[in-house]
XYZ file of N, CA, C and O in Angstrom:
700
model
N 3.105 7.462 -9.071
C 3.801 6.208 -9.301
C 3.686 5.775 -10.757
O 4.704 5.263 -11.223
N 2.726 5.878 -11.486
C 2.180 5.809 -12.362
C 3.670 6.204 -13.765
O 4.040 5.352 -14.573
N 4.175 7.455 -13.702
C 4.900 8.271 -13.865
C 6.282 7.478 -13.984
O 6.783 6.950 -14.977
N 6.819 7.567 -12.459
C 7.731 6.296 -12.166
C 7.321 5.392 -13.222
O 7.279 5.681 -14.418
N 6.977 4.110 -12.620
C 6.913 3.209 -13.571
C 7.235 3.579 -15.178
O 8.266 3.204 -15.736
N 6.438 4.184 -15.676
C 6.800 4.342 -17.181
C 8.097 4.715 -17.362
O 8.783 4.170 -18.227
N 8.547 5.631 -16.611
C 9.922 5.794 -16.746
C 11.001 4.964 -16.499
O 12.042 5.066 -17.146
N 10.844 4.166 -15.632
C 11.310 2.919 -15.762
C 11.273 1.848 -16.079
O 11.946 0.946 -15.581
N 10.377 1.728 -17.082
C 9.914 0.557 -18.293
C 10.167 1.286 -19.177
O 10.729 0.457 -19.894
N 10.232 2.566 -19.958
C 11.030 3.369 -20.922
C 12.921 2.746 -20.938
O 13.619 2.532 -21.929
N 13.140 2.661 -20.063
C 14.537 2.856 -19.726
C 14.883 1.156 -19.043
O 15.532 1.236 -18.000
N 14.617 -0.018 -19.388
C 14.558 -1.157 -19.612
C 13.601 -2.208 -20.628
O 12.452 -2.565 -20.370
N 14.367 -2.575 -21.786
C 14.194 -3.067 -22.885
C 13.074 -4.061 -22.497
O 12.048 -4.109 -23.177
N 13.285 -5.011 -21.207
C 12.622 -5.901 -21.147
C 10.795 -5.864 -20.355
O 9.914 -6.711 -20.213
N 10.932 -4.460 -20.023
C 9.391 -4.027 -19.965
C 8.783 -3.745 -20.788
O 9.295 -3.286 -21.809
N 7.561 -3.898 -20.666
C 6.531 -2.887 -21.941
C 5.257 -2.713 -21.085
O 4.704 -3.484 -20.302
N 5.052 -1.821 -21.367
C 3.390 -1.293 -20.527
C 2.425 -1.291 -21.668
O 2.341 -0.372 -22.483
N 1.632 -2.484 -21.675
C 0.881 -2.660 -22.718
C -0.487 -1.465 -22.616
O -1.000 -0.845 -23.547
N -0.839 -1.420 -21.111
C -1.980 -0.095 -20.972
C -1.812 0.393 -19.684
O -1.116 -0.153 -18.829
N -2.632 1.720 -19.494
C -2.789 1.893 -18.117
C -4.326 2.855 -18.075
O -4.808 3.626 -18.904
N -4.803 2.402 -16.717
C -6.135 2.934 -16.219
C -6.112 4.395 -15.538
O -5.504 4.667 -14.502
N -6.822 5.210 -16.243
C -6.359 6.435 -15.342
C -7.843 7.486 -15.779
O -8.264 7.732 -16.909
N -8.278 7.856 -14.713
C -9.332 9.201 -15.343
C -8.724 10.108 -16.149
O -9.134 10.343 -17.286
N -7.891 10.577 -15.717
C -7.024 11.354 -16.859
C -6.007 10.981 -17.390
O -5.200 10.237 -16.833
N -5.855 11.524 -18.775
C -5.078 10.541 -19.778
C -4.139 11.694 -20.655
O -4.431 12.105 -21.778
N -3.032 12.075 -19.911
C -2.362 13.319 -20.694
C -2.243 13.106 -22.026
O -2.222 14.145 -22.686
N -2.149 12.001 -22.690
C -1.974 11.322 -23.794
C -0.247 11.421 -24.149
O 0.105 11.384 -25.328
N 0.566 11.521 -23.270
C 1.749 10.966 -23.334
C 2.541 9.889 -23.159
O 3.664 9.993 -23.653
N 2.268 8.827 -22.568
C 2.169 7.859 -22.154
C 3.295 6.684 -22.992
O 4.138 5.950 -22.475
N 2.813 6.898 -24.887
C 3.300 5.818 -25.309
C 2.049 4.984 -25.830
O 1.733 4.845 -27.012
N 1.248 4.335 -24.466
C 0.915 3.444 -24.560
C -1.188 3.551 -24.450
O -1.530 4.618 -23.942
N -1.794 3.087 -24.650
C -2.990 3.355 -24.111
C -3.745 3.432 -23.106
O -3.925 2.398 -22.464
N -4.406 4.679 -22.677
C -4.564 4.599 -21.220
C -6.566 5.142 -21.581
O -7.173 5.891 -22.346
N -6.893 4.118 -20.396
C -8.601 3.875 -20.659
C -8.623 4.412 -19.202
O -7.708 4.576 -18.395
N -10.213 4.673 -19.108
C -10.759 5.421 -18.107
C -11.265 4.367 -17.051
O -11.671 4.795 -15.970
N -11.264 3.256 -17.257
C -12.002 2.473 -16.340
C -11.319 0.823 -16.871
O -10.855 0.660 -17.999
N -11.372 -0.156 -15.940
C -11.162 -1.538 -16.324
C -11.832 -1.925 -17.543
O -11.448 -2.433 -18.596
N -13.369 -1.389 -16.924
C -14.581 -1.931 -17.923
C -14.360 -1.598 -19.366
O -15.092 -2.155 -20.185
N -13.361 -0.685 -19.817
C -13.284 -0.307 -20.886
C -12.008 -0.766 -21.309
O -12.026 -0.924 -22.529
N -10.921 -1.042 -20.811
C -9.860 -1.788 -21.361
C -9.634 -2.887 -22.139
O -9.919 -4.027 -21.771
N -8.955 -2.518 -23.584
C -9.225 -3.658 -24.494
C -8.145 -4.548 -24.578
O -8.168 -5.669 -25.085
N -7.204 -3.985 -24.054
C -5.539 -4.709 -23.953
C -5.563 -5.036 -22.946
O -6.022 -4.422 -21.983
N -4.848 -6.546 -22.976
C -4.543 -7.171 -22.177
C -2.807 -7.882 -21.558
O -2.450 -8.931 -22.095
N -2.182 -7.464 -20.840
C -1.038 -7.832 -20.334
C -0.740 -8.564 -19.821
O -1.532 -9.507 -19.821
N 0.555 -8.760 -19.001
C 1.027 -10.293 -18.353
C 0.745 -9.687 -16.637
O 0.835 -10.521 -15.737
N 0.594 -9.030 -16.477
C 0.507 -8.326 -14.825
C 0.009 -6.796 -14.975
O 0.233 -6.024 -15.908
N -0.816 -6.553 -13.653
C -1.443 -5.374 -13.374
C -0.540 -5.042 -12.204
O -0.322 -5.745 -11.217
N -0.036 -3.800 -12.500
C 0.501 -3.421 -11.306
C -0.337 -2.081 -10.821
O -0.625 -1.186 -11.615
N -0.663 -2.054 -9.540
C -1.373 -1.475 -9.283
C -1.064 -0.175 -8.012
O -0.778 -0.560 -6.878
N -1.134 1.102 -8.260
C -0.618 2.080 -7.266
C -1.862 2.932 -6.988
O -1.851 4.017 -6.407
N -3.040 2.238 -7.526
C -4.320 3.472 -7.598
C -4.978 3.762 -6.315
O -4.441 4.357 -5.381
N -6.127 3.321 -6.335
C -6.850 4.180 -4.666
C -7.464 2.792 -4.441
O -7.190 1.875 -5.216
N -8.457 2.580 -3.186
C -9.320 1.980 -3.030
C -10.647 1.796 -3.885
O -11.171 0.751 -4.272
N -11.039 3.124 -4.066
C -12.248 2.711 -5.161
C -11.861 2.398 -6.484
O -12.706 2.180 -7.352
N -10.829 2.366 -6.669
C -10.714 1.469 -8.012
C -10.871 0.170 -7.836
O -11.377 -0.379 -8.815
N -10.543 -0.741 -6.667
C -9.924 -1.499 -5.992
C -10.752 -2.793 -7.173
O -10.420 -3.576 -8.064
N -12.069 -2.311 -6.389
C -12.951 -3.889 -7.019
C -13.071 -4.104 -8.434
O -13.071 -5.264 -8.844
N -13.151 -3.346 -9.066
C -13.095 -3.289 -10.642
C -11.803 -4.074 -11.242
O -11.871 -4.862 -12.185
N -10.378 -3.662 -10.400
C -9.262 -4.021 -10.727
C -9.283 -5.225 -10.598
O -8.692 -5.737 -11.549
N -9.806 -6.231 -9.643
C -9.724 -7.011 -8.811
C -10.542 -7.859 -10.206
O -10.091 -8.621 -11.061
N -11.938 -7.310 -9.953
C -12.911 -7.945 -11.517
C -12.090 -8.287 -12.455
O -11.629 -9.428 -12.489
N -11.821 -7.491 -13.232
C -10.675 -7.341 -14.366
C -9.681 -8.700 -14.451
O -9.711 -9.499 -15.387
N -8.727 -8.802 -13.187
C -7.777 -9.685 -12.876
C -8.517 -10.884 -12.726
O -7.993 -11.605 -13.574
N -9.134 -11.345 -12.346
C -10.223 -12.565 -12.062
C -10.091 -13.039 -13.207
O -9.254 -13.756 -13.755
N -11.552 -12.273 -13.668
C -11.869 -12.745 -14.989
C -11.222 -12.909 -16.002
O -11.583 -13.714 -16.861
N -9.877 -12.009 -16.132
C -8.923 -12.243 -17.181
C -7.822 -12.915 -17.041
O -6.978 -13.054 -17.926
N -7.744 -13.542 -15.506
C -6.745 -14.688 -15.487
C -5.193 -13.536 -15.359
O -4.116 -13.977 -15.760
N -5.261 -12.486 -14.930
C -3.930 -11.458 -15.147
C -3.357 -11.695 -13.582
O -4.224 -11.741 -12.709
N -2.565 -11.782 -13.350
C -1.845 -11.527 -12.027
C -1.960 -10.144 -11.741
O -2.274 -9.203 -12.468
N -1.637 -10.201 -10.511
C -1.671 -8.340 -10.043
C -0.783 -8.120 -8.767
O -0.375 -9.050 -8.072
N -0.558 -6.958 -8.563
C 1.210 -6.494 -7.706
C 0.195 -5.396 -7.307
O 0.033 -4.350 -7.936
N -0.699 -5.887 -5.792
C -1.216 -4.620 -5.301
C -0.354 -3.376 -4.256
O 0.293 -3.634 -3.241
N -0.553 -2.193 -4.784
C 0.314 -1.498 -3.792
C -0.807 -0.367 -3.485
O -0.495 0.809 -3.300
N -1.301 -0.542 -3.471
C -2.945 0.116 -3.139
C -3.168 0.344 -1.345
O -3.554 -0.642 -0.718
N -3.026 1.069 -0.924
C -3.354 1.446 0.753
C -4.980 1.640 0.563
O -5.758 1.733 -0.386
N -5.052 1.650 1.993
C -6.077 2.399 2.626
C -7.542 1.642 2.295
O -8.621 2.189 2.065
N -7.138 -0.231 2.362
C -7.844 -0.517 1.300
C -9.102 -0.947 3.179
O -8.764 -0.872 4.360
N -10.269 -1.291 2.641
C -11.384 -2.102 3.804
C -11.032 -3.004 3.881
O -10.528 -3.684 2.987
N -11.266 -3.379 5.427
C -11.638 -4.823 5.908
C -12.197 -5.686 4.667
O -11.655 -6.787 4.570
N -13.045 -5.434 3.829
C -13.932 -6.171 3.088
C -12.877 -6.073 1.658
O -12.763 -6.985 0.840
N -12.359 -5.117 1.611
C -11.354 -5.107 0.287
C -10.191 -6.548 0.694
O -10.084 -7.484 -0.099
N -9.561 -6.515 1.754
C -8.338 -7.162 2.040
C -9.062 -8.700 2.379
O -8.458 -9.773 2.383
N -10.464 -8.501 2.649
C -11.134 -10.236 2.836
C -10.946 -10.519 1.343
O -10.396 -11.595 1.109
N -11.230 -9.905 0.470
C -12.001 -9.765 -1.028
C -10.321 -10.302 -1.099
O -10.081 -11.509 -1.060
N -9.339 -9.400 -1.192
C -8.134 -10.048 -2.229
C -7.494 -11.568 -1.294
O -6.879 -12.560 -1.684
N -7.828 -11.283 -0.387
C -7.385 -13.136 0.184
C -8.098 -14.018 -0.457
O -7.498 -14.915 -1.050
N -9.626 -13.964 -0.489
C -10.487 -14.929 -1.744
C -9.829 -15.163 -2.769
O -9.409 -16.259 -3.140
N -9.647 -13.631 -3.526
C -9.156 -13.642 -4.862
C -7.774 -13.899 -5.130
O -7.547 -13.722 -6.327
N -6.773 -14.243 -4.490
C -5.567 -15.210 -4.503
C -5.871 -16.365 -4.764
O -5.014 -16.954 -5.423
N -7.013 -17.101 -4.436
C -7.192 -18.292 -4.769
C -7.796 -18.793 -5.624
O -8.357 -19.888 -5.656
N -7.665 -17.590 -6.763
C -8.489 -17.542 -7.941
C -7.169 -17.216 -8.940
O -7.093 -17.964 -9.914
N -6.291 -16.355 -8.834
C -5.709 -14.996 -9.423
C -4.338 -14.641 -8.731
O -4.373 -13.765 -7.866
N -2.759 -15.425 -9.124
C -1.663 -15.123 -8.469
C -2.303 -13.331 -7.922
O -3.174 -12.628 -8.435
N -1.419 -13.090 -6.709
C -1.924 -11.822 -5.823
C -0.158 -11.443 -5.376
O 0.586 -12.289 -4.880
N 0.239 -10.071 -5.670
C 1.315 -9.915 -4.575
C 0.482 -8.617 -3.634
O -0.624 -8.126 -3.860
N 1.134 -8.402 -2.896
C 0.287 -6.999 -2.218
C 1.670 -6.756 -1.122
O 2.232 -7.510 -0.328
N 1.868 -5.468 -1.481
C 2.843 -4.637 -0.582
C 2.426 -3.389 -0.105
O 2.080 -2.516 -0.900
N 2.421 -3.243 0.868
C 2.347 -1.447 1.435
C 3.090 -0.471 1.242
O 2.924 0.738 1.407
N 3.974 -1.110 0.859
C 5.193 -0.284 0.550
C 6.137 -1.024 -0.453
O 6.319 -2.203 -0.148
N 7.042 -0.423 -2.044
C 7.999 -1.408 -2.620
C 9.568 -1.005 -2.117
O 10.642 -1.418 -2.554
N 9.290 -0.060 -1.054
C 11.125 0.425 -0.644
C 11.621 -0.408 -0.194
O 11.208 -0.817 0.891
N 13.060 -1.216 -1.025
C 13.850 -2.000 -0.290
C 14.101 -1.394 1.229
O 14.422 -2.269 2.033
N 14.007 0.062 1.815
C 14.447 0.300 2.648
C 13.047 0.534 3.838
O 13.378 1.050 4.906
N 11.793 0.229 3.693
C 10.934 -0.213 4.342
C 11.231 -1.458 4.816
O 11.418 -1.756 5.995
N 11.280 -2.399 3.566
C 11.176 -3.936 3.556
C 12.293 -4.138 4.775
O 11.999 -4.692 5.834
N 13.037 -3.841 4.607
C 14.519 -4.466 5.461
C 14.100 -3.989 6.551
O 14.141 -4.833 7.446
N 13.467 -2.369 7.075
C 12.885 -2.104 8.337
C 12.275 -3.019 8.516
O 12.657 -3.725 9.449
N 11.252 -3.393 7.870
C 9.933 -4.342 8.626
C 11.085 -5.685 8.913
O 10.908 -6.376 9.917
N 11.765 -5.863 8.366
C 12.624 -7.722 8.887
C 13.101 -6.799 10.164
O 12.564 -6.996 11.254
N 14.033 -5.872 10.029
C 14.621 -5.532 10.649
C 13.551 -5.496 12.285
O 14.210 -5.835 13.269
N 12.354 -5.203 12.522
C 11.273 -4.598 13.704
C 10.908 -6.418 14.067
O 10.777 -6.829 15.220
N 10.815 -7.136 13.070
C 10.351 -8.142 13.577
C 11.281 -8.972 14.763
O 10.903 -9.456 15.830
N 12.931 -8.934 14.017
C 13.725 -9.286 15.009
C 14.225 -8.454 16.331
O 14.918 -8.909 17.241
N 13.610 -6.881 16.194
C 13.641 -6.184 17.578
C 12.358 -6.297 18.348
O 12.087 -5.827 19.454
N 11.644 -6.998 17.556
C 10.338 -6.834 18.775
C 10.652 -8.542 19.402
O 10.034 -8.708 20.454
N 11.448 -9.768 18.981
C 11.394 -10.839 19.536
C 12.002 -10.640 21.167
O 11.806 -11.215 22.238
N 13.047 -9.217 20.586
C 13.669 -9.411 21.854
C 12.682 -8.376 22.792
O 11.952 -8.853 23.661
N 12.722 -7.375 22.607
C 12.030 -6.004 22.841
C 10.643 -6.133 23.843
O 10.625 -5.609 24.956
N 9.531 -6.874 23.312
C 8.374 -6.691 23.724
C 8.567 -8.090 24.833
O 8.075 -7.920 25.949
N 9.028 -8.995 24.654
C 9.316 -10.158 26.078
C 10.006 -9.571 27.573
O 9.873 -9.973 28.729
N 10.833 -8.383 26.952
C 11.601 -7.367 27.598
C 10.868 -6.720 29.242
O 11.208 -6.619 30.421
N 9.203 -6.281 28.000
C 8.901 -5.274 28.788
C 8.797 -4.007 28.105
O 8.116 -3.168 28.695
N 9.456 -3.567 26.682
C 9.390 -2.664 26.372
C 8.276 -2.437 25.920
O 7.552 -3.410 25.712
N 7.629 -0.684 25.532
C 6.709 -0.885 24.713
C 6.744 -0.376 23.369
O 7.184 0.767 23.241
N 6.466 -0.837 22.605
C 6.574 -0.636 21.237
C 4.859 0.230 20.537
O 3.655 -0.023 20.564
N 5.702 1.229 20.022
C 4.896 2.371 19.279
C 5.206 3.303 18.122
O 5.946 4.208 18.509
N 4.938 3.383 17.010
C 4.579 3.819 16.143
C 4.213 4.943 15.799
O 3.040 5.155 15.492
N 5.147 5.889 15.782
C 3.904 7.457 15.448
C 5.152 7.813 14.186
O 6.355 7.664 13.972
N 3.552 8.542 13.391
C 3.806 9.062 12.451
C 2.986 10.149 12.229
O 1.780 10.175 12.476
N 3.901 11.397 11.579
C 3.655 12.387 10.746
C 3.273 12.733 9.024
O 3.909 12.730 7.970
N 1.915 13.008 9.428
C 1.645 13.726 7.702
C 0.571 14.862 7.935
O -0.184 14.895 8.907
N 0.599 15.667 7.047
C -0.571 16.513 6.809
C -1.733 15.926 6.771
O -2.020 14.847 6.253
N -2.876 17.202 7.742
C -3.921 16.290 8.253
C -4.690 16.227 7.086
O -5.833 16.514 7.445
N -4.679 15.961 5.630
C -5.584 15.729 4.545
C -5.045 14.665 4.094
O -5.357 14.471 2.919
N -4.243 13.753 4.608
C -3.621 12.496 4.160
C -4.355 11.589 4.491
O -4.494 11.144 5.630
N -5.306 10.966 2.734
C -6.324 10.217 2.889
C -6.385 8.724 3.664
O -7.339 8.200 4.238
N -5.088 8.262 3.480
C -5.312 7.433 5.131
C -4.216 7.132 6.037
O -3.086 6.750 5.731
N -4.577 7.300 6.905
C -4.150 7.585 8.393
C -4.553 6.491 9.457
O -5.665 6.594 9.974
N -3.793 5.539 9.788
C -2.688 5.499 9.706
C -2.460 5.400 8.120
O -3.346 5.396 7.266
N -0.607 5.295 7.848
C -0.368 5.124 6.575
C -0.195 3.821 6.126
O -0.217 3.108 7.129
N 0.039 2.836 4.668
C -0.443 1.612 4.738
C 1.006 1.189 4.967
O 1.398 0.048 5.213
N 1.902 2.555 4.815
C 3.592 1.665 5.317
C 3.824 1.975 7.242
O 4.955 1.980 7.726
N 2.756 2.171 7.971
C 2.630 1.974 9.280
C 2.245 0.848 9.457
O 2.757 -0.077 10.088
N 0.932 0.941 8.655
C 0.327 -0.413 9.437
C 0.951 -1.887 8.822
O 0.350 -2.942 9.028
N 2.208 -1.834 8.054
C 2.877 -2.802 7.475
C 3.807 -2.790 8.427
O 4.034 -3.910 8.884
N 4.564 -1.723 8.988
C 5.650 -1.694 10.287
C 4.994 -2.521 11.496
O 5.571 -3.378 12.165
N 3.345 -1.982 11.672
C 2.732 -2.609 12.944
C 2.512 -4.093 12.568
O 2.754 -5.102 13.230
N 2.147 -3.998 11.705
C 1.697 -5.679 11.590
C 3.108 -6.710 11.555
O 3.123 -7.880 11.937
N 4.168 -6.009 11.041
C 5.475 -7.214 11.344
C 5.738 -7.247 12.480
O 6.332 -8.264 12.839
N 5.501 -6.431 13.305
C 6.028 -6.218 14.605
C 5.307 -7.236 15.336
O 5.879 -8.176 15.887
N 3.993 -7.050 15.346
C 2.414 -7.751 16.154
C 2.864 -9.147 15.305
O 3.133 -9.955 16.194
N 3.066 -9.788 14.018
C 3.626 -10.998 13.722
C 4.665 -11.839 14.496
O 4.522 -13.019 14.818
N 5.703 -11.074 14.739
C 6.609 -11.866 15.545
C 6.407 -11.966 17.013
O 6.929 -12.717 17.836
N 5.783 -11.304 17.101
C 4.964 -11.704 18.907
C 3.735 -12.145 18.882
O 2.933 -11.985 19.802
N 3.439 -12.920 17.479
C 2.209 -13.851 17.778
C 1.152 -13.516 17.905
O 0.311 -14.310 18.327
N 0.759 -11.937 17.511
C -0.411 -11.171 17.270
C -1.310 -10.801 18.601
O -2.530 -10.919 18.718
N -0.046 -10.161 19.892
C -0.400 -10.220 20.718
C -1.084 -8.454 21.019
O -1.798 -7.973 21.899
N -0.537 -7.999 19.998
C -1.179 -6.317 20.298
C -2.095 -6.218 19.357
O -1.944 -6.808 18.287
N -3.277 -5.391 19.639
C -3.855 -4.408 19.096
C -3.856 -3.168 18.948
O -3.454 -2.369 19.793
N -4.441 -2.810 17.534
C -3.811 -1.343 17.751
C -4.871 -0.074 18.158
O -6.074 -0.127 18.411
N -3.885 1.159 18.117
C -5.006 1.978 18.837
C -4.390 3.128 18.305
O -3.264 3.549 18.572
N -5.673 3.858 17.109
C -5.086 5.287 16.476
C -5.708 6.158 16.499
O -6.938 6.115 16.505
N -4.910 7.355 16.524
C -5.262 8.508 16.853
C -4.743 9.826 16.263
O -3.575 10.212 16.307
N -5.752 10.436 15.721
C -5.090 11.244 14.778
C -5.212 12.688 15.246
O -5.253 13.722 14.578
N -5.252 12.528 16.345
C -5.378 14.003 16.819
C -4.250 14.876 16.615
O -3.397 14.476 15.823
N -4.036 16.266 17.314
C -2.720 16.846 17.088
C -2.746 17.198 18.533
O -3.768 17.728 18.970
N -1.557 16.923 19.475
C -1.404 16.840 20.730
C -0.164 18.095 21.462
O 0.133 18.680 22.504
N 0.316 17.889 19.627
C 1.880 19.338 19.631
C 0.757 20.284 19.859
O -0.414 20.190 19.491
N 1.344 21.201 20.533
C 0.581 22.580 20.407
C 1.842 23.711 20.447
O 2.164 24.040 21.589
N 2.438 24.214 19.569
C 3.525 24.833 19.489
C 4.021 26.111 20.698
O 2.994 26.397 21.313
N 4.559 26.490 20.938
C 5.506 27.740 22.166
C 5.034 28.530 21.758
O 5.272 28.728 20.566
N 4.274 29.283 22.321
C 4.535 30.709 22.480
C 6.543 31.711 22.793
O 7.289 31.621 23.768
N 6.687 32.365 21.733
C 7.388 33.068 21.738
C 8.124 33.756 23.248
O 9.320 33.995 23.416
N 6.894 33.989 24.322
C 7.077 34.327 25.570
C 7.407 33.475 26.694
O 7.602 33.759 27.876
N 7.429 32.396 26.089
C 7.522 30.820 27.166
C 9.120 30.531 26.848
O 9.683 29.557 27.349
């Protein structure tokens, strides 16, 4: 994402990427890229953020203390991470998305107004998704953004229940 972005702040006048945080630093960039928050000397109007969880709290530090807004798109974050950025909204404008695809977003409106009708119905509503089993989290954070609009418009009446097993077991050729 990282990538993205620059390329699309390259290619609109009215961006500028004053820095970016990265262990590795191809040194193409443009712009300056530091290994850690703790070491960042530039300061911008917003952190946008596509990194991992363990960056999470540092980023979070950073934004606090420096009064920066931040656009989290960070999955896979803890219970204690997502308590942590509800605090820190009330410190530190916060956006946080699981996903930025206009064509997620409109799904998730779109699930909220099929589950008003859907789940009063009787139906049941479920969720499965496919990735390779080294996909560091599972569910994905644009599932559990599908589940949670869904469980919103019915008043947070489901819980969820995951499972990452593999249940396909492919044909034999002779079957």
């Amino acid at each position: 994402m990282g990538q993205t972005i620059t390329e699309i702040a390259d290619q609109d006048p009215e961006i500028e990427i004053a820095a970016g945080i990265d262990v590795r630093d191809s040194g193409t960039c443009g712009y300056p890229v530091f290994s850690g928050f703790s070491q960042c000397t530039v300061q911008g109007d917003v952190i946008v953020d596509f990194s991992s969880p363990a960056v999470f709290d540092s980023m979070m530090d950073y934004s606090v203390a420096h009064q920066v807004p931040v656009v989290v798109c960070t999955t896979g974050l803890s219970q204690e991470q997502v308590n942590r950025l509800d605090e820190d909204s009330r410190k530190v404008a916060v956006l946080r998305s699981a996903n930025m695809s206009v064509g997620i977003n409109l799904l998730m409106k779109l699930l909220k107004e099929a589950a008003k009708t859907l789940a009063p119905a009787g139906f049941d509503i479920e969720i499965v998704e496919k990735h390779h089993n080294l996909k560091k989290d599972a569910p994905s954070g644009t599932a559990l953004a599908l589940a949670d609009s869904i469980n919103e418009a019915v008043d947070h009446r489901y819980t969820y229940k995951f499972d990452r097993s593999q249940d396909y077991q492919p044909r034999q050729k002779d079957e």
